Amino acid sequence: MDKLTSEHRSWLMRQVKAKNTKPEIAVRRLIYAAGFRYRLHVTHLPGKPDIVFLGRRKVIFVHGCFWHGHDGCRYGRLPKEREDFWREKIKNNQARDLRNIIDLETTAWKVLVVWQCELKDCESLLEKLNEFIKKK
């Protein structure tokens, strides 16, 4: 049984934005503090990646664990009400994400996905970001 009414759950889900989310901003701050400069939401690339390094041909997607179905993550659990709807929605999001990654990689772009839950360990995430950005 869901603890929220369907009206409140609907309102809550409508508050989630596609750009400039808290996890995305946190990742951008880490990258900027490390001395890297980037572009945001480049519209001509598949999926409009959150962070783009044009000269390096690298992109970063910052995924919310719930919206993108992070397996095994406590933030990725589905609501108890309308489970079929949410399961289908998340499955479609994952399929779209995979298509975008494949499209980018076939045009010689390197792709990194950062999950919302990875922000719990900023030191480890910063190492991962540095390695991805600096690697040839």
mmCIF file of C-alpha atoms in Angstrom, residues 50-103:
data_model
loop_
_atom_site.group_PDB
_atom_site.id
_atom_site.type_symbol
_atom_site.label_atom_id
_atom_site.label_comp_id
_atom_site.label_asym_id
_atom_site.label_seq_id
_atom_site.Cartn_x
_atom_site.Cartn_y
_atom_site.Cartn_z
ATOM 1 C CA ASP A 50 23.621 16.534 -19.329
ATOM 2 C CA ILE A 51 27.346 17.330 -19.604
ATOM 3 C CA VAL A 52 29.310 17.467 -22.866
ATOM 4 C CA PHE A 53 33.043 17.805 -23.530
ATOM 5 C CA LEU A 54 32.957 18.720 -27.207
ATOM 6 C CA GLY A 55 36.719 18.701 -27.860
ATOM 7 C CA ARG A 56 37.167 15.353 -26.136
ATOM 8 C CA ARG A 57 33.997 13.859 -27.688
ATOM 9 C CA LYS A 58 32.780 12.695 -24.283
ATOM 10 C CA VAL A 59 29.390 12.995 -22.634
ATOM 11 C CA ILE A 60 28.007 12.351 -19.185
ATOM 12 C CA PHE A 61 24.428 11.453 -18.369
ATOM 13 C CA VAL A 62 23.367 11.964 -14.747
ATOM 14 C CA HIS A 63 20.557 9.494 -14.111
ATOM 15 C CA GLY A 64 18.091 9.512 -11.263
ATOM 16 C CA CYS A 65 17.965 6.010 -9.839
ATOM 17 C CA PHE A 66 14.148 5.914 -9.822
ATOM 18 C CA TRP A 67 13.464 7.368 -13.271
ATOM 19 C CA HIS A 68 16.091 5.292 -15.059
ATOM 20 C CA GLY A 69 15.606 2.037 -13.130
ATOM 21 C CA HIS A 70 18.920 1.556 -11.346
ATOM 22 C CA ASP A 71 18.974 -2.173 -10.574
ATOM 23 C CA GLY A 72 19.666 -3.120 -6.984
ATOM 24 C CA CYS A 73 19.504 0.475 -5.758
ATOM 25 C CA ARG A 74 17.196 1.406 -2.909
ATOM 26 C CA TYR A 75 16.296 4.641 -4.715
ATOM 27 C CA GLY A 76 15.171 2.672 -7.748
ATOM 28 C CA ARG A 77 12.184 0.962 -6.113
ATOM 29 C CA LEU A 78 8.800 1.315 -7.740
ATOM 30 C CA PRO A 79 5.776 2.790 -5.944
ATOM 31 C CA LYS A 80 3.290 0.195 -4.664
ATOM 32 C CA GLU A 81 0.333 1.720 -6.507
ATOM 33 C CA ARG A 82 0.111 1.433 -10.301
ATOM 34 C CA GLU A 83 3.152 -0.820 -10.421
ATOM 35 C CA ASP A 84 2.407 -1.925 -13.980
ATOM 36 C CA PHE A 85 2.361 1.697 -15.170
ATOM 37 C CA TRP A 86 5.665 2.514 -13.472
ATOM 38 C CA ARG A 87 7.335 -0.696 -14.591
ATOM 39 C CA GLU A 88 6.408 0.084 -18.227
ATOM 40 C CA LYS A 89 7.494 3.732 -17.893
ATOM 41 C CA ILE A 90 10.898 2.820 -16.437
ATOM 42 C CA LYS A 91 11.364 0.082 -19.060
ATOM 43 C CA ASN A 92 10.700 2.638 -21.813
ATOM 44 C CA ASN A 93 13.146 5.082 -20.205
ATOM 45 C CA GLN A 94 15.820 2.380 -20.100
ATOM 46 C CA ALA A 95 15.223 1.475 -23.756
ATOM 47 C CA ARG A 96 15.496 5.146 -24.775
ATOM 48 C CA ASP A 97 18.695 5.517 -22.709
ATOM 49 C CA LEU A 98 20.231 2.482 -24.410
ATOM 50 C CA ARG A 99 19.302 3.781 -27.889
ATOM 51 C CA ASN A 100 20.895 7.161 -27.095
ATOM 52 C CA ILE A 101 24.094 5.566 -25.790
ATOM 53 C CA ILE A 102 24.375 3.299 -28.838
ATOM 54 C CA ASP A 103 23.761 6.249 -31.181
#
